[in-house]
Amino acid sequence: MNAIENPRCVSAAPPATLALTGERTVPGLEQENYWFRRHEVVYQQLVHRCAGRDVLEAGCGEGYGANLIARVARRVIAIDYDHAAVAHVCARYPRVQALHANLTELPLADDSVDAVVSFQVVEHLWDQPRFVRECARVLRPAGLLMVSTPNRITFSPGRDSPLNPFHTRELDAAELTTLLVDNGFVAVNISGVFHGPRLREMDVRHGGSIIDAQIARALADAPWPADLLADVAAVTTADFEIIEATDRDIDDSLDLVAIAVRA
């Protein structure tokens, strides 16, 4: 069965907003807004590459990104391993065909999509090479794989094991490139997500890092200072910069963004 021709979408009505689990970010929550916008900016920057194409989002989470892609794509299939997330996408985003599946066993035929999008997902997977090979299998010749993931060097500095308990293996730029090239892709282009001027000002106001300030409040399970909450709630995608590795030291980036072509 080709999932593009025969989508299976569950019909259970989920809550309007999915609960935070540590494995996905969701829109509409003030305290989550920084992370949401940091993820959303990558969708905004790359969505034009999906125009008029059949697109798979592997690991769709809440579904806001798949819905954004569906505005320009010919068709969007969104896959997630979490049943509640799939139900939520089906109920909230009718333009998206949502399926429950394991990302290392994609329920699509060979050569069935033009692009695969997988943002902030690969770091959660136990078998990253198998996942990338599955992406190559379902892509048509010269199809695009677009991946984002936290930069291990800045996300878990000085460590081989991730600080985030929900991550299995984080990657630096060289490791991400090797993962893609060794498992069916060529012409890998790497960019990085960086704080823009306004976020750099917020870093200064909050002791050098607005990220660390947020993490400290979360770990303390204490009320947020009003100034920190106001700054976090005010963040927009315009506060981030996506810069190619040729134009800035990629090891300083917060997240890595890779675009690769199926070999």
PDB file of C-alpha atoms in Angstrom:
ATOM      1  CA  MET A   1       0.000   0.000   0.000  1.00  0.00           C
ATOM      2  CA  ASN A   2       1.314   3.424  -0.931  1.00  0.00           C
ATOM      3  CA  ALA A   3       0.630   5.828   1.941  1.00  0.00           C
ATOM      4  CA  ILE A   4       0.394   8.747  -0.465  1.00  0.00           C
ATOM      5  CA  GLU A   5      -2.545   7.187  -2.271  1.00  0.00           C
ATOM      6  CA  ASN A   6      -4.166   5.597   0.781  1.00  0.00           C
ATOM      7  CA  PRO A   7      -3.662   7.815   3.839  1.00  0.00           C
ATOM      8  CA  ARG A   8      -4.839   6.436   7.161  1.00  0.00           C
ATOM      9  CA  CYS A   9      -5.731   9.149   9.628  1.00  0.00           C
ATOM     10  CA  VAL A  10      -7.129   8.446  13.065  1.00  0.00           C
ATOM     11  CA  SER A  11     -10.188  10.401  14.101  1.00  0.00           C
ATOM     12  CA  ALA A  12      -9.974  10.658  17.889  1.00  0.00           C
ATOM     13  CA  ALA A  13     -10.384  14.228  19.108  1.00  0.00           C
ATOM     14  CA  PRO A  14      -7.289  15.269  21.105  1.00  0.00           C
ATOM     15  CA  PRO A  15      -6.922  18.300  23.375  1.00  0.00           C
ATOM     16  CA  ALA A  16      -6.428  21.642  21.614  1.00  0.00           C
ATOM     17  CA  THR A  17      -2.834  21.844  22.864  1.00  0.00           C
ATOM     18  CA  LEU A  18      -0.621  18.815  23.352  1.00  0.00           C
ATOM     19  CA  ALA A  19       1.143  18.483  26.682  1.00  0.00           C
ATOM     20  CA  LEU A  20       4.879  19.100  26.834  1.00  0.00           C
ATOM     21  CA  THR A  21       6.847  15.878  27.037  1.00  0.00           C
ATOM     22  CA  GLY A  22      10.449  17.012  26.601  1.00  0.00           C
ATOM     23  CA  GLU A  23      10.460  15.525  23.118  1.00  0.00           C
ATOM     24  CA  ARG A  24       8.477  18.157  21.219  1.00  0.00           C
ATOM     25  CA  THR A  25       7.704  21.845  21.304  1.00  0.00           C
ATOM     26  CA  VAL A  26       4.214  23.228  20.911  1.00  0.00           C
ATOM     27  CA  PRO A  27       2.848  26.651  19.935  1.00  0.00           C
ATOM     28  CA  GLY A  28       0.792  28.915  22.171  1.00  0.00           C
ATOM     29  CA  LEU A  29       2.697  28.567  25.474  1.00  0.00           C
ATOM     30  CA  GLU A  30       4.555  31.620  26.797  1.00  0.00           C
ATOM     31  CA  GLN A  31       7.251  29.650  28.600  1.00  0.00           C
ATOM     32  CA  GLU A  32       7.840  27.470  25.513  1.00  0.00           C
ATOM     33  CA  ASN A  33       7.892  30.349  23.029  1.00  0.00           C
ATOM     34  CA  TYR A  34      11.677  30.637  22.672  1.00  0.00           C
ATOM     35  CA  TRP A  35      12.036  26.976  21.702  1.00  0.00           C
ATOM     36  CA  PHE A  36       8.968  27.070  19.465  1.00  0.00           C
ATOM     37  CA  ARG A  37      10.280  30.068  17.509  1.00  0.00           C
ATOM     38  CA  ARG A  38      13.761  28.509  17.282  1.00  0.00           C
ATOM     39  CA  HIS A  39      12.181  25.497  15.592  1.00  0.00           C
ATOM     40  CA  GLU A  40       9.660  27.464  13.540  1.00  0.00           C
ATOM     41  CA  VAL A  41      12.298  29.625  11.854  1.00  0.00           C
ATOM     42  CA  VAL A  42      13.773  26.583  10.098  1.00  0.00           C
ATOM     43  CA  TYR A  43      10.387  25.688   8.618  1.00  0.00           C
ATOM     44  CA  GLN A  44       9.954  29.270   7.438  1.00  0.00           C
ATOM     45  CA  GLN A  45      13.376  29.356   5.803  1.00  0.00           C
ATOM     46  CA  LEU A  46      13.049  26.017   3.991  1.00  0.00           C
ATOM     47  CA  VAL A  47       9.334  25.772   3.161  1.00  0.00           C
ATOM     48  CA  HIS A  48       9.859  27.184  -0.351  1.00  0.00           C
ATOM     49  CA  ARG A  49      11.798  24.021  -1.210  1.00  0.00           C
ATOM     50  CA  CYS A  50       8.568  22.061  -0.701  1.00  0.00           C
ATOM     51  CA  ALA A  51       6.435  24.080  -3.133  1.00  0.00           C
ATOM     52  CA  GLY A  52       4.422  21.870  -5.487  1.00  0.00           C
ATOM     53  CA  ARG A  53       6.015  18.678  -4.143  1.00  0.00           C
ATOM     54  CA  ASP A  54       4.942  15.515  -2.366  1.00  0.00           C
ATOM     55  CA  VAL A  55       6.479  15.886   1.101  1.00  0.00           C
ATOM     56  CA  LEU A  56       6.963  13.573   4.062  1.00  0.00           C
ATOM     57  CA  GLU A  57       7.558  15.023   7.502  1.00  0.00           C
ATOM     58  CA  ALA A  58       9.245  12.347   9.595  1.00  0.00           C
ATOM     59  CA  GLY A  59       8.562  13.064  13.261  1.00  0.00           C
ATOM     60  CA  CYS A  60       5.880  15.734  12.972  1.00  0.00           C
ATOM     61  CA  GLY A  61       5.143  16.300  16.676  1.00  0.00           C
ATOM     62  CA  GLU A  62       2.329  18.808  17.168  1.00  0.00           C
ATOM     63  CA  GLY A  63       1.981  19.292  13.404  1.00  0.00           C
ATOM     64  CA  TYR A  64       2.366  23.056  13.043  1.00  0.00           C
ATOM     65  CA  GLY A  65       5.324  22.577  10.698  1.00  0.00           C
ATOM     66  CA  ALA A  66       3.545  20.053   8.488  1.00  0.00           C
ATOM     67  CA  ASN A  67       0.623  22.447   8.268  1.00  0.00           C
ATOM     68  CA  LEU A  68       2.918  25.289   7.203  1.00  0.00           C
ATOM     69  CA  ILE A  69       4.415  23.061   4.504  1.00  0.00           C
ATOM     70  CA  ALA A  70       0.918  22.027   3.365  1.00  0.00           C
ATOM     71  CA  ARG A  71       0.212  25.625   2.356  1.00  0.00           C
ATOM     72  CA  VAL A  72       2.633  25.278  -0.563  1.00  0.00           C
ATOM     73  CA  ALA A  73       3.188  21.541  -1.117  1.00  0.00           C
ATOM     74  CA  ARG A  74       1.151  19.319  -3.402  1.00  0.00           C
ATOM     75  CA  ARG A  75       0.690  16.817  -0.582  1.00  0.00           C
ATOM     76  CA  VAL A  76       2.040  16.363   2.952  1.00  0.00           C
ATOM     77  CA  ILE A  77       2.266  13.113   4.873  1.00  0.00           C
ATOM     78  CA  ALA A  78       3.180  13.502   8.545  1.00  0.00           C
ATOM     79  CA  ILE A  79       4.463  10.532  10.524  1.00  0.00           C
ATOM     80  CA  ASP A  80       4.976  10.290  14.263  1.00  0.00           C
ATOM     81  CA  TYR A  81       5.452   7.425  16.727  1.00  0.00           C
ATOM     82  CA  ASP A  82       3.193   9.039  19.335  1.00  0.00           C
ATOM     83  CA  HIS A  83      -0.496   8.117  18.927  1.00  0.00           C
ATOM     84  CA  ALA A  84      -1.693  11.300  20.675  1.00  0.00           C
ATOM     85  CA  ALA A  85       0.348  13.472  18.323  1.00  0.00           C
ATOM     86  CA  VAL A  86      -1.086  11.722  15.260  1.00  0.00           C
ATOM     87  CA  ALA A  87      -4.636  12.145  16.557  1.00  0.00           C
ATOM     88  CA  HIS A  88      -3.937  15.807  17.259  1.00  0.00           C
ATOM     89  CA  VAL A  89      -2.601  16.435  13.741  1.00  0.00           C
ATOM     90  CA  CYS A  90      -5.570  14.687  12.128  1.00  0.00           C
ATOM     91  CA  ALA A  91      -8.052  16.746  14.123  1.00  0.00           C
ATOM     92  CA  ARG A  92      -6.327  20.125  13.945  1.00  0.00           C
ATOM     93  CA  TYR A  93      -4.656  20.171  10.514  1.00  0.00           C
ATOM     94  CA  PRO A  94      -6.984  18.688   7.877  1.00  0.00           C
ATOM     95  CA  ARG A  95      -4.604  19.452   5.005  1.00  0.00           C
ATOM     96  CA  VAL A  96      -2.083  17.002   6.455  1.00  0.00           C
ATOM     97  CA  GLN A  97      -2.285  13.206   6.125  1.00  0.00           C
ATOM     98  CA  ALA A  98      -1.077  11.915   9.487  1.00  0.00           C
ATOM     99  CA  LEU A  99       0.131   8.362  10.097  1.00  0.00           C
ATOM    100  CA  HIS A 100       1.420   6.462  13.109  1.00  0.00           C
ATOM    101  CA  ALA A 101       4.647   4.592  12.370  1.00  0.00           C
ATOM    102  CA  ASN A 102       8.206   3.881  13.433  1.00  0.00           C
ATOM    103  CA  LEU A 103      10.578   6.232  11.616  1.00  0.00           C
ATOM    104  CA  THR A 104      12.993   3.391  10.909  1.00  0.00           C
ATOM    105  CA  GLU A 105      10.194   1.547   9.047  1.00  0.00           C
ATOM    106  CA  LEU A 106       8.459   4.222   6.981  1.00  0.00           C
ATOM    107  CA  PRO A 107       5.089   3.033   5.592  1.00  0.00           C
ATOM    108  CA  LEU A 108       5.720   4.474   2.127  1.00  0.00           C
ATOM    109  CA  ALA A 109       6.678   2.883  -1.163  1.00  0.00           C
ATOM    110  CA  ASP A 110      10.104   3.317  -2.708  1.00  0.00           C
ATOM    111  CA  ASP A 111      10.558   6.558  -4.695  1.00  0.00           C
ATOM    112  CA  SER A 112       7.237   7.993  -3.474  1.00  0.00           C
ATOM    113  CA  VAL A 113       8.031  11.544  -2.263  1.00  0.00           C
ATOM    114  CA  ASP A 114      10.044  14.507  -3.515  1.00  0.00           C
ATOM    115  CA  ALA A 115      11.203  15.787  -0.139  1.00  0.00           C
ATOM    116  CA  VAL A 116      11.591  14.529   3.422  1.00  0.00           C
ATOM    117  CA  VAL A 117      11.585  17.025   6.291  1.00  0.00           C
ATOM    118  CA  SER A 118      12.748  15.978   9.757  1.00  0.00           C
ATOM    119  CA  PHE A 119      13.442  18.785  12.186  1.00  0.00           C
ATOM    120  CA  GLN A 120      14.683  18.231  15.746  1.00  0.00           C
ATOM    121  CA  VAL A 121      14.096  14.487  15.456  1.00  0.00           C
ATOM    122  CA  VAL A 122      17.255  12.552  14.582  1.00  0.00           C
ATOM    123  CA  GLU A 123      18.824  13.198  18.002  1.00  0.00           C
ATOM    124  CA  HIS A 124      15.977  11.189  19.583  1.00  0.00           C
ATOM    125  CA  LEU A 125      16.511   8.060  17.479  1.00  0.00           C
ATOM    126  CA  TRP A 126      18.423   4.966  18.508  1.00  0.00           C
ATOM    127  CA  ASP A 127      19.216   3.851  14.950  1.00  0.00           C
ATOM    128  CA  GLN A 128      20.077   7.014  13.074  1.00  0.00           C
ATOM    129  CA  PRO A 129      21.704   5.314  10.028  1.00  0.00           C
ATOM    130  CA  ARG A 130      18.647   3.131   9.449  1.00  0.00           C
ATOM    131  CA  PHE A 131      16.387   6.172   9.587  1.00  0.00           C
ATOM    132  CA  VAL A 132      18.485   8.048   7.024  1.00  0.00           C
ATOM    133  CA  ARG A 133      18.506   4.997   4.730  1.00  0.00           C
ATOM    134  CA  GLU A 134      14.704   4.866   4.985  1.00  0.00           C
ATOM    135  CA  CYS A 135      14.538   8.508   3.960  1.00  0.00           C
ATOM    136  CA  ALA A 136      16.712   7.737   0.934  1.00  0.00           C
ATOM    137  CA  ARG A 137      14.507   4.777   0.032  1.00  0.00           C
ATOM    138  CA  VAL A 138      11.234   6.720  -0.069  1.00  0.00           C
ATOM    139  CA  LEU A 139      12.705   9.702  -1.915  1.00  0.00           C
ATOM    140  CA  ARG A 140      12.541   9.962  -5.678  1.00  0.00           C
ATOM    141  CA  PRO A 141      15.821  10.407  -7.573  1.00  0.00           C
ATOM    142  CA  ALA A 142      17.466  13.727  -6.645  1.00  0.00           C
ATOM    143  CA  GLY A 143      14.903  14.205  -3.864  1.00  0.00           C
ATOM    144  CA  LEU A 144      15.764  16.407  -0.891  1.00  0.00           C
ATOM    145  CA  LEU A 145      16.248  15.484   2.747  1.00  0.00           C
ATOM    146  CA  MET A 146      16.093  18.473   5.109  1.00  0.00           C
ATOM    147  CA  VAL A 147      17.209  17.864   8.686  1.00  0.00           C
ATOM    148  CA  SER A 148      17.731  20.056  11.722  1.00  0.00           C
ATOM    149  CA  THR A 149      19.227  18.962  15.029  1.00  0.00           C
ATOM    150  CA  PRO A 150      20.864  20.565  18.075  1.00  0.00           C
ATOM    151  CA  ASN A 151      24.575  21.186  17.630  1.00  0.00           C
ATOM    152  CA  ARG A 152      26.242  18.829  20.106  1.00  0.00           C
ATOM    153  CA  ILE A 153      29.126  21.240  20.658  1.00  0.00           C
ATOM    154  CA  THR A 154      26.894  23.991  22.049  1.00  0.00           C
ATOM    155  CA  PHE A 155      23.928  21.926  23.274  1.00  0.00           C
ATOM    156  CA  SER A 156      25.938  19.459  25.397  1.00  0.00           C
ATOM    157  CA  PRO A 157      29.325  21.196  25.622  1.00  0.00           C
ATOM    158  CA  GLY A 158      32.276  19.031  26.556  1.00  0.00           C
ATOM    159  CA  ARG A 159      30.202  15.857  26.655  1.00  0.00           C
ATOM    160  CA  ASP A 160      29.825  12.775  24.471  1.00  0.00           C
ATOM    161  CA  SER A 161      26.473  11.879  26.069  1.00  0.00           C
ATOM    162  CA  PRO A 162      23.545  14.324  25.763  1.00  0.00           C
ATOM    163  CA  LEU A 163      22.485  16.549  28.633  1.00  0.00           C
ATOM    164  CA  ASN A 164      18.877  16.182  27.492  1.00  0.00           C
ATOM    165  CA  PRO A 165      17.576  12.832  28.816  1.00  0.00           C
ATOM    166  CA  PHE A 166      15.280  12.489  25.785  1.00  0.00           C
ATOM    167  CA  HIS A 167      18.194  12.576  23.330  1.00  0.00           C
ATOM    168  CA  THR A 168      20.026   9.379  22.413  1.00  0.00           C
ATOM    169  CA  ARG A 169      22.871  10.804  20.315  1.00  0.00           C
ATOM    170  CA  GLU A 170      23.632  14.392  19.376  1.00  0.00           C
ATOM    171  CA  LEU A 171      25.804  15.371  16.416  1.00  0.00           C
ATOM    172  CA  ASP A 172      28.219  18.077  15.394  1.00  0.00           C
ATOM    173  CA  ALA A 173      28.359  19.332  11.807  1.00  0.00           C
ATOM    174  CA  ALA A 174      30.986  16.845  10.664  1.00  0.00           C
ATOM    175  CA  GLU A 175      29.139  13.916  12.254  1.00  0.00           C
ATOM    176  CA  LEU A 176      25.836  14.957  10.678  1.00  0.00           C
ATOM    177  CA  THR A 177      27.459  15.234   7.258  1.00  0.00           C
ATOM    178  CA  THR A 178      29.042  11.794   7.624  1.00  0.00           C
ATOM    179  CA  LEU A 179      25.719  10.274   8.714  1.00  0.00           C
ATOM    180  CA  LEU A 180      24.013  11.571   5.568  1.00  0.00           C
ATOM    181  CA  VAL A 181      26.801  10.746   3.113  1.00  0.00           C
ATOM    182  CA  ASP A 182      27.281   7.213   4.453  1.00  0.00           C
ATOM    183  CA  ASN A 183      23.580   6.410   4.116  1.00  0.00           C
ATOM    184  CA  GLY A 184      22.537   7.478   0.642  1.00  0.00           C
ATOM    185  CA  PHE A 185      22.982  11.238   0.210  1.00  0.00           C
ATOM    186  CA  VAL A 186      25.269  13.634  -1.628  1.00  0.00           C
ATOM    187  CA  ALA A 187      25.694  17.414  -1.959  1.00  0.00           C
ATOM    188  CA  VAL A 188      25.174  18.047   1.758  1.00  0.00           C
ATOM    189  CA  ASN A 189      24.823  21.733   2.611  1.00  0.00           C
ATOM    190  CA  ILE A 190      25.147  22.675   6.276  1.00  0.00           C
ATOM    191  CA  SER A 191      23.891  25.878   7.911  1.00  0.00           C
ATOM    192  CA  GLY A 192      23.574  26.942  11.523  1.00  0.00           C
ATOM    193  CA  VAL A 193      20.928  28.685  13.627  1.00  0.00           C
ATOM    194  CA  PHE A 194      22.293  31.626  15.627  1.00  0.00           C
ATOM    195  CA  HIS A 195      20.897  34.316  17.903  1.00  0.00           C
ATOM    196  CA  GLY A 196      20.275  37.597  16.107  1.00  0.00           C
ATOM    197  CA  PRO A 197      20.913  41.053  17.626  1.00  0.00           C
ATOM    198  CA  ARG A 198      17.810  41.215  19.842  1.00  0.00           C
ATOM    199  CA  LEU A 199      18.416  37.768  21.334  1.00  0.00           C
ATOM    200  CA  ARG A 200      22.052  38.650  21.951  1.00  0.00           C
ATOM    201  CA  GLU A 201      20.797  41.638  23.940  1.00  0.00           C
ATOM    202  CA  MET A 202      18.522  39.310  25.917  1.00  0.00           C
ATOM    203  CA  ASP A 203      21.513  37.045  26.598  1.00  0.00           C
ATOM    204  CA  VAL A 204      23.296  39.975  28.226  1.00  0.00           C
ATOM    205  CA  ARG A 205      20.242  40.932  30.296  1.00  0.00           C
ATOM    206  CA  HIS A 206      19.899  37.410  31.669  1.00  0.00           C
ATOM    207  CA  GLY A 207      23.406  36.707  32.876  1.00  0.00           C
ATOM    208  CA  GLY A 208      24.982  35.797  29.540  1.00  0.00           C
ATOM    209  CA  SER A 209      22.479  33.260  28.238  1.00  0.00           C
ATOM    210  CA  ILE A 210      18.701  33.432  27.991  1.00  0.00           C
ATOM    211  CA  ILE A 211      18.810  29.674  27.336  1.00  0.00           C
ATOM    212  CA  ASP A 212      20.568  28.949  30.632  1.00  0.00           C
ATOM    213  CA  ALA A 213      18.181  31.301  32.430  1.00  0.00           C
ATOM    214  CA  GLN A 214      15.195  29.322  31.153  1.00  0.00           C
ATOM    215  CA  ILE A 215      16.753  25.973  32.009  1.00  0.00           C
ATOM    216  CA  ALA A 216      17.571  27.163  35.530  1.00  0.00           C
ATOM    217  CA  ARG A 217      13.933  28.116  36.158  1.00  0.00           C
ATOM    218  CA  ALA A 218      12.684  24.821  34.768  1.00  0.00           C
ATOM    219  CA  LEU A 219      15.076  22.791  36.913  1.00  0.00           C
ATOM    220  CA  ALA A 220      14.150  24.785  40.004  1.00  0.00           C
ATOM    221  CA  ASP A 221      10.439  24.268  39.306  1.00  0.00           C
ATOM    222  CA  ALA A 222       9.917  27.825  40.489  1.00  0.00           C
ATOM    223  CA  PRO A 223       7.970  30.826  39.164  1.00  0.00           C
ATOM    224  CA  TRP A 224       9.695  32.693  36.363  1.00  0.00           C
ATOM    225  CA  PRO A 225      10.888  36.270  36.968  1.00  0.00           C
ATOM    226  CA  ALA A 226       8.584  38.674  35.160  1.00  0.00           C
ATOM    227  CA  ASP A 227      11.389  40.125  33.026  1.00  0.00           C
ATOM    228  CA  LEU A 228      12.516  36.690  31.825  1.00  0.00           C
ATOM    229  CA  LEU A 229       8.989  35.575  30.974  1.00  0.00           C
ATOM    230  CA  ALA A 230       8.337  38.823  29.112  1.00  0.00           C
ATOM    231  CA  ASP A 231      11.483  38.424  27.017  1.00  0.00           C
ATOM    232  CA  VAL A 232      10.813  34.761  26.239  1.00  0.00           C
ATOM    233  CA  ALA A 233       7.209  35.497  25.250  1.00  0.00           C
ATOM    234  CA  ALA A 234       8.375  38.294  22.934  1.00  0.00           C
ATOM    235  CA  VAL A 235      10.776  36.169  20.861  1.00  0.00           C
ATOM    236  CA  THR A 236       9.907  35.854  17.164  1.00  0.00           C
ATOM    237  CA  THR A 237      11.487  33.949  14.292  1.00  0.00           C
ATOM    238  CA  ALA A 238      13.052  37.228  13.153  1.00  0.00           C
ATOM    239  CA  ASP A 239      15.287  37.054  16.247  1.00  0.00           C
ATOM    240  CA  PHE A 240      17.196  34.079  14.810  1.00  0.00           C
ATOM    241  CA  GLU A 241      19.672  33.964  11.948  1.00  0.00           C
ATOM    242  CA  ILE A 242      20.342  30.951   9.713  1.00  0.00           C
ATOM    243  CA  ILE A 243      23.842  31.246   8.264  1.00  0.00           C
ATOM    244  CA  GLU A 244      25.714  28.843   5.982  1.00  0.00           C
ATOM    245  CA  ALA A 245      28.803  27.105   7.312  1.00  0.00           C
ATOM    246  CA  THR A 246      30.926  28.890   4.686  1.00  0.00           C
ATOM    247  CA  ASP A 247      30.012  32.267   6.196  1.00  0.00           C
ATOM    248  CA  ARG A 248      30.356  31.629   9.942  1.00  0.00           C
ATOM    249  CA  ASP A 249      31.967  29.091  12.259  1.00  0.00           C
ATOM    250  CA  ILE A 250      29.398  26.300  12.280  1.00  0.00           C
ATOM    251  CA  ASP A 251      30.692  24.998  15.613  1.00  0.00           C
ATOM    252  CA  ASP A 252      29.284  28.137  17.269  1.00  0.00           C
ATOM    253  CA  SER A 253      25.739  27.471  16.030  1.00  0.00           C
ATOM    254  CA  LEU A 254      22.849  26.497  18.279  1.00  0.00           C
ATOM    255  CA  ASP A 255      21.223  24.103  15.804  1.00  0.00           C
ATOM    256  CA  LEU A 256      22.460  22.502  12.595  1.00  0.00           C
ATOM    257  CA  VAL A 257      20.417  22.558   9.394  1.00  0.00           C
ATOM    258  CA  ALA A 258      21.326  20.134   6.609  1.00  0.00           C
ATOM    259  CA  ILE A 259      19.965  19.907   3.074  1.00  0.00           C
ATOM    260  CA  ALA A 260      21.049  16.781   1.218  1.00  0.00           C
ATOM    261  CA  VAL A 261      20.276  15.234  -2.172  1.00  0.00           C
ATOM    262  CA  ARG A 262      19.467  11.553  -2.614  1.00  0.00           C
ATOM    263  CA  ALA A 263      22.348   9.844  -4.369  1.00  0.00           C
TER     264      ALA A 263
END
